[in-house]
Amino acid sequence: MSEPQEQPKPVITDQQAKRLSAPIGGMILSVLVCALAFLPIWLLNAFPKESTYERNINVTAAAEQAAGVAGFDPLAPELPEGWNSNYARWTGGGADGVAHWEVGYVTPDEEFLSIAQTADANPTWLAQQTKQAPAVGERKVAGHNWQIRHQPEVDRSLVLELKDSTIVISGTAPDKEFDVLATAATGFLKSEPAVK
């Protein structure tokens, strides 16, 4: 058996030895200098405010603009105080080929509900709008039987064919807020003259 070889001792320079034996105060001082250099950058960043994220789109104006190409009355329901619209847009036929009107709402309970409406609904479009949720029943809201589409861990949806369009309301809100939006949507369609 061979004898273990003696390991060479590390050799360090005088400057390395000086840094190794430097007091902790130097390290603290360098960290403070770095923090002071970063502080102006951090202070110049805008701090988010809660109101920054609140949008209230004029749904009526957007619906009037979309009405010319839609071929139906785009929904612009009047909702109670506390409801805010965060988008309203006409979406031309995408991959599914179905052009539709979309509106998103933040409810008074800070939940989200959206409306999708089209005159050209097909099974593919409905599946996409309801996130592939199966039909699980019906619920009567404002005198209309809405089809319920739901599966666990996915937004719920209410679907209704009324006048010349199909309406899909989807989101995370409780039933009472679904009912408010569904009632306002059907009330809007009853009060609006049909688009020619």
Short mmCIF file of C-alpha atoms in Angstrom, two decimals:
data_model
loop_
_atom_site.label_atom_id
_atom_site.label_comp_id
_atom_site.label_asym_id
_atom_site.label_seq_id
_atom_site.Cartn_x
_atom_site.Cartn_y
_atom_site.Cartn_z
CA MET A 1 0.00 0.00 0.00
CA SER A 2 1.32 3.40 -0.93
CA GLU A 3 1.81 6.15 1.58
CA PRO A 4 -0.70 9.02 1.36
CA GLN A 5 0.76 11.95 -0.45
CA GLU A 6 1.05 15.15 1.45
CA GLN A 7 -1.36 17.81 0.17
CA PRO A 8 0.24 21.08 -0.87
CA LYS A 9 -0.57 23.99 1.38
CA PRO A 10 -2.44 26.83 -0.30
CA VAL A 11 -0.41 29.93 -0.84
CA ILE A 12 -2.17 33.26 -0.77
CA THR A 13 -0.89 36.65 -1.62
CA ASP A 14 -0.49 39.43 0.91
CA GLN A 15 -3.54 41.27 -0.49
CA GLN A 16 -5.72 38.14 -0.23
CA ALA A 17 -4.59 37.68 3.36
CA LYS A 18 -5.41 41.32 4.08
CA ARG A 19 -8.95 40.94 2.65
CA LEU A 20 -9.52 37.74 4.61
CA SER A 21 -8.62 39.44 7.84
CA ALA A 22 -10.56 42.65 7.09
CA PRO A 23 -13.17 43.56 9.69
CA ILE A 24 -16.90 43.01 9.02
CA GLY A 25 -17.38 46.78 9.05
CA GLY A 26 -15.97 47.03 5.55
CA MET A 27 -18.54 44.57 4.24
CA ILE A 28 -21.36 46.41 5.94
CA LEU A 29 -20.11 49.68 4.51
CA SER A 30 -20.05 48.26 0.96
CA VAL A 31 -23.61 46.89 1.34
CA LEU A 32 -24.81 50.32 2.51
CA VAL A 33 -23.15 52.04 -0.45
CA CYS A 34 -24.87 49.59 -2.85
CA ALA A 35 -28.23 50.15 -1.13
CA LEU A 36 -27.85 53.93 -1.36
CA ALA A 37 -27.03 53.62 -5.06
CA PHE A 38 -30.20 51.54 -5.63
CA LEU A 39 -32.51 53.75 -3.52
CA PRO A 40 -33.08 56.53 -6.12
CA ILE A 41 -34.03 53.95 -8.76
CA TRP A 42 -36.55 52.36 -6.39
CA LEU A 43 -38.02 55.74 -5.42
CA LEU A 44 -38.44 56.80 -9.07
CA ASN A 45 -40.66 53.78 -9.78
CA ALA A 46 -44.37 54.49 -9.74
CA PHE A 47 -46.13 52.74 -6.91
CA PRO A 48 -49.39 51.07 -7.99
CA LYS A 49 -52.59 52.56 -6.67
CA GLU A 50 -55.80 50.60 -6.36
CA SER A 51 -57.58 53.07 -8.61
CA THR A 52 -54.99 52.49 -11.35
CA TYR A 53 -56.59 49.17 -12.17
CA GLU A 54 -60.19 50.37 -12.13
CA ARG A 55 -61.48 51.00 -15.61
CA ASN A 56 -64.98 51.93 -16.55
CA ILE A 57 -65.40 51.63 -20.28
CA ASN A 58 -68.36 53.34 -21.95
CA VAL A 59 -70.08 50.15 -23.12
CA THR A 60 -72.96 52.02 -24.78
CA ALA A 61 -70.61 53.99 -27.05
CA ALA A 62 -68.63 50.87 -27.96
CA ALA A 63 -71.86 48.95 -28.67
CA GLU A 64 -73.10 51.73 -30.96
CA GLN A 65 -69.87 51.52 -32.93
CA ALA A 66 -70.11 47.73 -33.21
CA ALA A 67 -73.81 47.72 -34.18
CA GLY A 68 -73.07 48.63 -37.79
CA VAL A 69 -71.08 45.45 -38.42
CA ALA A 70 -72.72 43.12 -35.91
CA GLY A 71 -76.09 42.52 -37.54
CA PHE A 72 -77.70 42.38 -34.07
CA ASP A 73 -78.04 44.68 -31.06
CA PRO A 74 -74.74 44.43 -29.12
CA LEU A 75 -75.53 44.29 -25.43
CA ALA A 76 -74.97 47.44 -23.41
CA PRO A 77 -77.07 46.71 -20.32
CA GLU A 78 -77.62 49.28 -17.59
CA LEU A 79 -76.28 47.89 -14.34
CA PRO A 80 -76.59 49.07 -10.73
CA GLU A 81 -74.03 51.20 -8.95
CA GLY A 82 -70.76 49.37 -8.28
CA TRP A 83 -70.49 47.52 -11.59
CA ASN A 84 -67.52 48.55 -13.77
CA SER A 85 -66.77 47.50 -17.31
CA ASN A 86 -63.11 46.79 -17.98
CA TYR A 87 -63.46 46.06 -21.71
CA ALA A 88 -66.00 46.20 -24.52
CA ARG A 89 -64.99 45.13 -28.02
CA TRP A 90 -66.08 43.68 -31.33
CA THR A 91 -64.04 40.62 -32.23
CA GLY A 92 -63.94 39.66 -35.90
CA GLY A 93 -64.10 35.98 -36.79
CA GLY A 94 -60.95 34.39 -35.39
CA ALA A 95 -59.86 30.77 -35.72
CA ASP A 96 -63.45 29.64 -35.14
CA GLY A 97 -64.79 32.04 -37.78
CA VAL A 98 -67.41 33.51 -35.44
CA ALA A 99 -67.49 37.29 -35.07
CA HIS A 100 -68.85 38.35 -31.69
CA TRP A 101 -69.36 41.16 -29.18
CA GLU A 102 -67.56 40.92 -25.82
CA VAL A 103 -67.95 42.90 -22.62
CA GLY A 104 -66.23 42.31 -19.27
CA TYR A 105 -67.50 43.50 -15.89
CA VAL A 106 -66.08 43.69 -12.39
CA THR A 107 -68.95 43.21 -9.96
CA PRO A 108 -69.49 45.07 -6.66
CA ASP A 109 -68.08 41.98 -4.88
CA GLU A 110 -64.87 42.28 -7.00
CA GLU A 111 -65.75 39.18 -9.04
CA PHE A 112 -65.59 38.99 -12.82
CA LEU A 113 -68.37 38.35 -15.34
CA SER A 114 -68.21 38.55 -19.11
CA ILE A 115 -70.74 38.63 -21.91
CA ALA A 116 -70.10 37.11 -25.32
CA GLN A 117 -72.81 37.60 -27.95
CA THR A 118 -73.05 36.51 -31.58
CA ALA A 119 -75.56 35.89 -34.34
CA ASP A 120 -73.48 32.99 -35.70
CA ALA A 121 -73.07 30.66 -32.71
CA ASN A 122 -71.94 27.12 -33.42
CA PRO A 123 -70.95 24.26 -31.10
CA THR A 124 -67.22 25.07 -31.38
CA TRP A 125 -67.72 28.72 -30.45
CA LEU A 126 -70.00 27.80 -27.53
CA ALA A 127 -67.44 25.28 -26.27
CA GLN A 128 -64.69 27.89 -26.43
CA GLN A 129 -66.75 30.55 -24.68
CA THR A 130 -67.75 28.16 -21.88
CA LYS A 131 -64.26 26.59 -21.56
CA GLN A 132 -65.54 23.18 -22.69
CA ALA A 133 -68.00 23.01 -19.78
CA PRO A 134 -70.89 20.60 -20.30
CA ALA A 135 -74.54 21.61 -20.00
CA VAL A 136 -75.70 20.64 -16.50
CA GLY A 137 -79.23 22.05 -16.38
CA GLU A 138 -81.31 25.18 -16.74
CA ARG A 139 -82.16 28.16 -14.57
CA LYS A 140 -84.97 30.65 -15.04
CA VAL A 141 -83.80 34.25 -14.87
CA ALA A 142 -85.97 37.23 -15.85
CA GLY A 143 -88.55 34.94 -17.46
CA HIS A 144 -86.03 33.12 -19.68
CA ASN A 145 -84.62 29.61 -19.35
CA TRP A 146 -80.83 29.95 -19.40
CA GLN A 147 -78.75 26.84 -20.00
CA ILE A 148 -76.17 26.29 -17.24
CA ARG A 149 -72.71 25.08 -18.28
CA HIS A 150 -70.30 24.17 -15.51
CA GLN A 151 -67.53 21.87 -14.48
CA PRO A 152 -65.45 21.99 -11.29
CA GLU A 153 -62.49 24.42 -11.20
CA VAL A 154 -63.82 26.30 -14.28
CA ASP A 155 -65.90 29.47 -14.64
CA ARG A 156 -69.64 28.89 -14.80
CA SER A 157 -71.65 30.02 -17.79
CA LEU A 158 -75.27 30.83 -18.63
CA VAL A 159 -76.30 30.50 -22.30
CA LEU A 160 -79.44 31.93 -23.93
CA GLU A 161 -80.68 32.32 -27.50
CA LEU A 162 -82.80 35.45 -27.66
CA LYS A 163 -84.01 37.47 -30.62
CA ASP A 164 -81.35 37.16 -33.30
CA SER A 165 -78.33 36.28 -31.15
CA THR A 166 -76.82 33.86 -28.65
CA ILE A 167 -75.65 35.27 -25.31
CA VAL A 168 -73.06 33.63 -23.05
CA ILE A 169 -72.45 35.04 -19.57
CA SER A 170 -69.41 33.51 -17.87
CA GLY A 171 -67.42 34.16 -14.74
CA THR A 172 -66.64 33.57 -11.11
CA ALA A 173 -69.41 35.61 -9.48
CA PRO A 174 -72.14 34.16 -7.25
CA ASP A 175 -75.60 33.39 -8.68
CA LYS A 176 -77.12 36.68 -7.50
CA GLU A 177 -74.66 38.65 -9.65
CA PHE A 178 -75.17 36.33 -12.63
CA ASP A 179 -78.88 37.06 -12.21
CA VAL A 180 -78.34 40.84 -12.16
CA LEU A 181 -76.35 40.74 -15.41
CA ALA A 182 -78.72 38.24 -17.09
CA THR A 183 -81.75 40.35 -16.15
CA ALA A 184 -80.10 43.55 -17.41
CA ALA A 185 -79.05 41.83 -20.66
CA THR A 186 -82.52 40.49 -21.49
CA GLY A 187 -84.10 43.79 -20.45
CA PHE A 188 -81.77 45.63 -22.82
CA LEU A 189 -82.71 43.40 -25.76
CA LYS A 190 -86.44 43.82 -25.07
CA SER A 191 -86.10 47.60 -25.04
CA GLU A 192 -83.85 47.95 -28.12
CA PRO A 193 -85.25 47.94 -31.65
CA ALA A 194 -83.81 45.21 -33.86
CA VAL A 195 -80.85 46.22 -36.05
CA LYS A 196 -81.62 46.04 -39.76
#
